[in-house]
PDB file of C-alpha atoms in Angstrom:
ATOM      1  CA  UNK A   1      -3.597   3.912   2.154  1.00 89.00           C
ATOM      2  CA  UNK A   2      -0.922   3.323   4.996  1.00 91.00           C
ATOM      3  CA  UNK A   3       1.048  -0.332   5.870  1.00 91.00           C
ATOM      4  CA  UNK A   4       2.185  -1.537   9.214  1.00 91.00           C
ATOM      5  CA  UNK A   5       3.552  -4.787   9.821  1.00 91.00           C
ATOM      6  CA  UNK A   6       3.230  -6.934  12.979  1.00 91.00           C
ATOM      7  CA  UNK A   7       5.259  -9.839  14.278  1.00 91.00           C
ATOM      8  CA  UNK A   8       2.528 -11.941  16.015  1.00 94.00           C
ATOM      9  CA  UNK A   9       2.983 -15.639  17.348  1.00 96.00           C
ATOM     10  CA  UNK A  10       1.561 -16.729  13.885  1.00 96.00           C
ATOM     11  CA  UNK A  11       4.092 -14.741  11.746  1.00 93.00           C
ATOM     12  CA  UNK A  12       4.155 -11.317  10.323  1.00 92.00           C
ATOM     13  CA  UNK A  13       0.730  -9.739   9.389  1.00 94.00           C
ATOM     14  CA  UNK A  14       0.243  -6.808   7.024  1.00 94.00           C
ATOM     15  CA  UNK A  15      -2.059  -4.558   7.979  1.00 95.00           C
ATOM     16  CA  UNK A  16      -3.618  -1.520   5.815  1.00 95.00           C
ATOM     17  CA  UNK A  17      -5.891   1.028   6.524  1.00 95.00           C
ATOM     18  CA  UNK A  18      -7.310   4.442   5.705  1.00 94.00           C
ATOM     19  CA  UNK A  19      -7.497   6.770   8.334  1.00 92.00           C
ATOM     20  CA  UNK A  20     -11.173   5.572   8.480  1.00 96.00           C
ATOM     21  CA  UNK A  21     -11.371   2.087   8.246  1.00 97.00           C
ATOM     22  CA  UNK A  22      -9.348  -1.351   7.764  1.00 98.00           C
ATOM     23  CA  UNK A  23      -8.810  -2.567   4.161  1.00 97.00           C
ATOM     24  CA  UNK A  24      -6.646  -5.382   4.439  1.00 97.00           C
ATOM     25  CA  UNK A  25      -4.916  -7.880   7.296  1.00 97.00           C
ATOM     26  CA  UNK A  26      -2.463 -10.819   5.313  1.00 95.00           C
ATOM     27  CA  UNK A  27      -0.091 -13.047   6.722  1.00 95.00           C
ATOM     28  CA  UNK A  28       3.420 -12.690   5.987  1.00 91.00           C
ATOM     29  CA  UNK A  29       4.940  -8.909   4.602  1.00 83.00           C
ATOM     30  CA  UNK A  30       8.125  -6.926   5.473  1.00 77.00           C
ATOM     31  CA  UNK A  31       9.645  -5.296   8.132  1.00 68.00           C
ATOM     32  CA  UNK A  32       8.996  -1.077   7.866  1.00 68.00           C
ATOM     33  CA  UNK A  33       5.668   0.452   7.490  1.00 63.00           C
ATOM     34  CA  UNK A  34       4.878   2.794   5.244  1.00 65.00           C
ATOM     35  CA  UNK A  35       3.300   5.112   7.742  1.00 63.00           C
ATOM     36  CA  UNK A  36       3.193   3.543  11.421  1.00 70.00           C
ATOM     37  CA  UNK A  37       0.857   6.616  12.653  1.00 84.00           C
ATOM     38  CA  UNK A  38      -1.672   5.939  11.832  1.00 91.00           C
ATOM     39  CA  UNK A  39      -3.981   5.731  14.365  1.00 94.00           C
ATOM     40  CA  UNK A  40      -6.202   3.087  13.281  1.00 96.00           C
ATOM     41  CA  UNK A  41      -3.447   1.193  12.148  1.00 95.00           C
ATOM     42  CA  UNK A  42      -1.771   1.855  15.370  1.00 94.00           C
ATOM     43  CA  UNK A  43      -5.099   0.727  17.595  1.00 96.00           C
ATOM     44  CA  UNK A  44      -5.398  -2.596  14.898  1.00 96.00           C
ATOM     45  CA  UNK A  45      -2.310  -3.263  16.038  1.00 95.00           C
ATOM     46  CA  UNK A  46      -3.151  -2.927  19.654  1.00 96.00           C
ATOM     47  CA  UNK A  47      -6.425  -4.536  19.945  1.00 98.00           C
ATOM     48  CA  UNK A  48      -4.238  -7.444  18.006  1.00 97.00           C
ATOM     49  CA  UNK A  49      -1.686  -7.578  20.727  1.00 97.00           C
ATOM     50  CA  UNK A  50      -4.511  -8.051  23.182  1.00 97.00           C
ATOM     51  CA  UNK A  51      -5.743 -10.879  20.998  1.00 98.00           C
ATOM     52  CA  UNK A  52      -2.924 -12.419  21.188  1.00 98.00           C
ATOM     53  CA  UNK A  53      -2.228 -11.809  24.554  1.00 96.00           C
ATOM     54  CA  UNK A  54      -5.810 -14.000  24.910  1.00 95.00           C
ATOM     55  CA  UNK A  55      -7.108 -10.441  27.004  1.00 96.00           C
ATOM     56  CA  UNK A  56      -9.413  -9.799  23.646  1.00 95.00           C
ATOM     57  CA  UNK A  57     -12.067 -11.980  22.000  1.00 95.00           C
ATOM     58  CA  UNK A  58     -14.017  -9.805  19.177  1.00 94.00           C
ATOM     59  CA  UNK A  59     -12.463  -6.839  17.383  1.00 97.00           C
ATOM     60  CA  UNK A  60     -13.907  -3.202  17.305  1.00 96.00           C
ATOM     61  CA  UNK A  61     -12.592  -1.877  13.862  1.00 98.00           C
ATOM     62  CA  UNK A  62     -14.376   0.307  10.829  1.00 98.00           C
ATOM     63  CA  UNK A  63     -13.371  -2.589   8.834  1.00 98.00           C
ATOM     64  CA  UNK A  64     -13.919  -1.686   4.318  1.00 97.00           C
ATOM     65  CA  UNK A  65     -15.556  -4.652   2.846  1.00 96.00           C
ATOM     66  CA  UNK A  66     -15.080  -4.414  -0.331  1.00 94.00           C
ATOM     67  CA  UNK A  67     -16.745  -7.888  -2.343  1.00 95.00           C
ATOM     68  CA  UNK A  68     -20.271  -8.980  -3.932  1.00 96.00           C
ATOM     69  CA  UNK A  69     -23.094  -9.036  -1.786  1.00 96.00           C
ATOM     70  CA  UNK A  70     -22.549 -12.863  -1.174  1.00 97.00           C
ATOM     71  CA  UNK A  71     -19.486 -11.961  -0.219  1.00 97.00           C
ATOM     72  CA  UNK A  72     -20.609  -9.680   2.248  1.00 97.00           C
ATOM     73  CA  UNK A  73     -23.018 -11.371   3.731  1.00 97.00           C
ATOM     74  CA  UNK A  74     -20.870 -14.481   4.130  1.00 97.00           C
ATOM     75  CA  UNK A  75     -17.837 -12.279   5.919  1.00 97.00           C
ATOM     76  CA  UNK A  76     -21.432 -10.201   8.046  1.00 97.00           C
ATOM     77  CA  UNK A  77     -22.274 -14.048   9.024  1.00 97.00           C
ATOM     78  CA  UNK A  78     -18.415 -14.791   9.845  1.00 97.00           C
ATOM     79  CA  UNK A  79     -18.222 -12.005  12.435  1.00 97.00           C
ATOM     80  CA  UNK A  80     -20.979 -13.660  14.404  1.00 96.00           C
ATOM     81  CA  UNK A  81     -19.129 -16.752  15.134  1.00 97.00           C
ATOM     82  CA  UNK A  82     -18.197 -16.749  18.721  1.00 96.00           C
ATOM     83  CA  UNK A  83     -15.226 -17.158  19.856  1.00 96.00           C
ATOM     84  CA  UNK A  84     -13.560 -20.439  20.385  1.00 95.00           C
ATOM     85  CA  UNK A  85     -15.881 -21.785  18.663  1.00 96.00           C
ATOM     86  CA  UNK A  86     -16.202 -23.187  14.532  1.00 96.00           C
ATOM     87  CA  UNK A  87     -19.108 -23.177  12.130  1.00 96.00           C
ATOM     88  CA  UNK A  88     -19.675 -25.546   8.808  1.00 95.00           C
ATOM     89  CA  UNK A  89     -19.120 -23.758   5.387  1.00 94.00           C
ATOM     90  CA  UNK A  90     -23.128 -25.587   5.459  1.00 94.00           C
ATOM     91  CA  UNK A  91     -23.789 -23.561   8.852  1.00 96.00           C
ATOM     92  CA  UNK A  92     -22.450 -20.192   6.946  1.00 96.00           C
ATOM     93  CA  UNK A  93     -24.491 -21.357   3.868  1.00 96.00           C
ATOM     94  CA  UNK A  94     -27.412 -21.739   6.151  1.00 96.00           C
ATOM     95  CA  UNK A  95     -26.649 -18.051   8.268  1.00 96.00           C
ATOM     96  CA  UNK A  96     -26.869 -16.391   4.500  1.00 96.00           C
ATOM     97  CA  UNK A  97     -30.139 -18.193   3.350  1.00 95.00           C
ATOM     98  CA  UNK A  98     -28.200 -19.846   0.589  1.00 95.00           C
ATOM     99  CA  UNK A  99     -27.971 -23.934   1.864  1.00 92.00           C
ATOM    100  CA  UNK A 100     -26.565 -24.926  -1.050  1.00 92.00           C
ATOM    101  CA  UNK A 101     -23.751 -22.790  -1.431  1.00 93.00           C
ATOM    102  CA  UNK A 102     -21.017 -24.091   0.450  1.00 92.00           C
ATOM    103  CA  UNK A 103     -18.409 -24.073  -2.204  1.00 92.00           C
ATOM    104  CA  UNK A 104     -19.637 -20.291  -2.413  1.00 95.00           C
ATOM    105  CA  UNK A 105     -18.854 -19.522   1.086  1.00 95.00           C
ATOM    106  CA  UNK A 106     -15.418 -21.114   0.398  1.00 93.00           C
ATOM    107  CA  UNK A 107     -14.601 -19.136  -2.271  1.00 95.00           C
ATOM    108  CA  UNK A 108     -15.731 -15.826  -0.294  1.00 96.00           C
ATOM    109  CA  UNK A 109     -13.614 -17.220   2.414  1.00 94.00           C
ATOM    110  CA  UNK A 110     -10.933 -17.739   0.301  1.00 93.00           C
ATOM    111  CA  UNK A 111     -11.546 -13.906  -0.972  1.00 95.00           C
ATOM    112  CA  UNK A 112     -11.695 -12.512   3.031  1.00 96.00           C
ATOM    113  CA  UNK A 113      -9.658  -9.616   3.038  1.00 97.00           C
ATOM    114  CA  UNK A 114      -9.262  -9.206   6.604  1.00 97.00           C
ATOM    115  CA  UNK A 115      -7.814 -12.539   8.321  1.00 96.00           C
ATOM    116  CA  UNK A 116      -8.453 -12.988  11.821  1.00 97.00           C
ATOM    117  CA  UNK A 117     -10.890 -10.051  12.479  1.00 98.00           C
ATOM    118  CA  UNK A 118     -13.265 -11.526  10.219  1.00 97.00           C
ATOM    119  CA  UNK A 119     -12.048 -15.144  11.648  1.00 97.00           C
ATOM    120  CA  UNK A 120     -12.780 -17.343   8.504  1.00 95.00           C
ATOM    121  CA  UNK A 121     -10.383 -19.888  10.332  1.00 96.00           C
ATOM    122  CA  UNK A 122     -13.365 -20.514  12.296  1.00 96.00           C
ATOM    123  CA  UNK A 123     -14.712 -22.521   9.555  1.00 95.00           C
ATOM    124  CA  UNK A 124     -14.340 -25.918   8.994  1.00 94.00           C
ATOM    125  CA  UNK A 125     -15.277 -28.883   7.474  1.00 88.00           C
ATOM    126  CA  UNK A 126     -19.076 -30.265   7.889  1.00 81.00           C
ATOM    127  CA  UNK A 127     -17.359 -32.940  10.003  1.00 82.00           C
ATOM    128  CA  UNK A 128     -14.728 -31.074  11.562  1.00 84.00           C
ATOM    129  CA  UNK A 129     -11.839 -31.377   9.461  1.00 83.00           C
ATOM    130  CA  UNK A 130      -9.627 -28.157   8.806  1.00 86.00           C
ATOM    131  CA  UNK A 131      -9.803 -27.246   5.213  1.00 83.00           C
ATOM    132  CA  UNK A 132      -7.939 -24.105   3.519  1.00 80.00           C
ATOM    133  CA  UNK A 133      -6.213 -21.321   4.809  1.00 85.00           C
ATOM    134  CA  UNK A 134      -4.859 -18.276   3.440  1.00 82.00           C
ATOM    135  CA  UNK A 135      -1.562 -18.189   6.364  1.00 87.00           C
ATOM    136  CA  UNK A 136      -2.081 -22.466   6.152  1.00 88.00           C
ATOM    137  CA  UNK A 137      -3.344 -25.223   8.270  1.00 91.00           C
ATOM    138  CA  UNK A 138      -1.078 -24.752  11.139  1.00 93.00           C
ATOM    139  CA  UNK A 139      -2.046 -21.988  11.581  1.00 94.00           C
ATOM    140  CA  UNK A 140      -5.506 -21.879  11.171  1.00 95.00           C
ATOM    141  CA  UNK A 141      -5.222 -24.926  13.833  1.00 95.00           C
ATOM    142  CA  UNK A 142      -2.893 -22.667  16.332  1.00 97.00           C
ATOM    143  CA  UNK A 143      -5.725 -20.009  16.314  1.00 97.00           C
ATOM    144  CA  UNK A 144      -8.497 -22.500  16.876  1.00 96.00           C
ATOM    145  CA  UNK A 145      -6.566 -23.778  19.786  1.00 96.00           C
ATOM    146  CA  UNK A 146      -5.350 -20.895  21.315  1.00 97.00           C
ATOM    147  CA  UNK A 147      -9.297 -19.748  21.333  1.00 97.00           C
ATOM    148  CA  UNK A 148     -10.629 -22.310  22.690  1.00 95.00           C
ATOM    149  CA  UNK A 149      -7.932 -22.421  25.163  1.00 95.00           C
ATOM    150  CA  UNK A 150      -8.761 -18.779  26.383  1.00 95.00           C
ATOM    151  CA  UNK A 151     -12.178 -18.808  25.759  1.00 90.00           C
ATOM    152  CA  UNK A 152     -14.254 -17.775  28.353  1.00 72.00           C
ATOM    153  CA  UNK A 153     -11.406 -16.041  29.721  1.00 59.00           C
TER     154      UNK A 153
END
């Protein structure tokens, strides 16, 4: 398992990866990877930078998700949320045939590996409020307005 770390406008983001897929993207980390060739790291990192750069809108990654089924499904069910726009934990719930498991699809949330490829910050409150998030509320509120701000872009 290789580590890369990336200064981004939200902070620096630890990144780790097989040669074959994606295991892990936190916020926060150090400052020197443990192997920066590696070339899915390396093309993370660049399909990242085009994120950010708003040039980007989905990710194309062998991403490992390693969790319950639930879990699965829920982060499966995250990846379909467009960009610049939000879903309910109840919409989630809904997407996974479970409707009353929205404190489930928090806590799978709250277990998501992979920030910002699998964009849990796109879920909110049932009426719109911002609620947890693993790098914090500003900036699971910078992402949802730099989205919508290059949306359809």
């Amino acid at each position: 398992m290789d580590t890369i770390y990336y200064e981004s406008p939200v902070g620096v983001l630890t990144l780790k990866a097989s040669e074959q897929e994606l295991f892990a993207l936190n916020f926060g980390g150090g400052t020197e990877a443990s192997n920066p060739t590696n070339t899915l790291l390396q093309e993370a990192v660049s399909q990242l930078e085009q994120y950010f750069q708003g040039k980007r809108n989905y990710f194309d990654l062998p991403l490992h998700l390693s969790g319950t089924p639930f879990q699965t499904a829920v982060w499966q069910s995250l990846l379909s949320i467009p960009y610049g726009s939000t879903a309910s934990y109840q919409d989630i719930a809904l997407a996974v045939n479970n409707p009353l498991a929205m404190r489930a699809v928090g806590m799978a949330n709250n277990k998501n590996k992979i920030a910002i490829i699998i964009p849990c910050h796109r879920v909110i409150g049932k009426h719109g409020s911002l609620v947890g998030y693993a790098g914090g509320l500003d900036t699971k509120r910078w992402l949802l307005d730099f989205e919508r701000e290059h949306a359809g872009t």
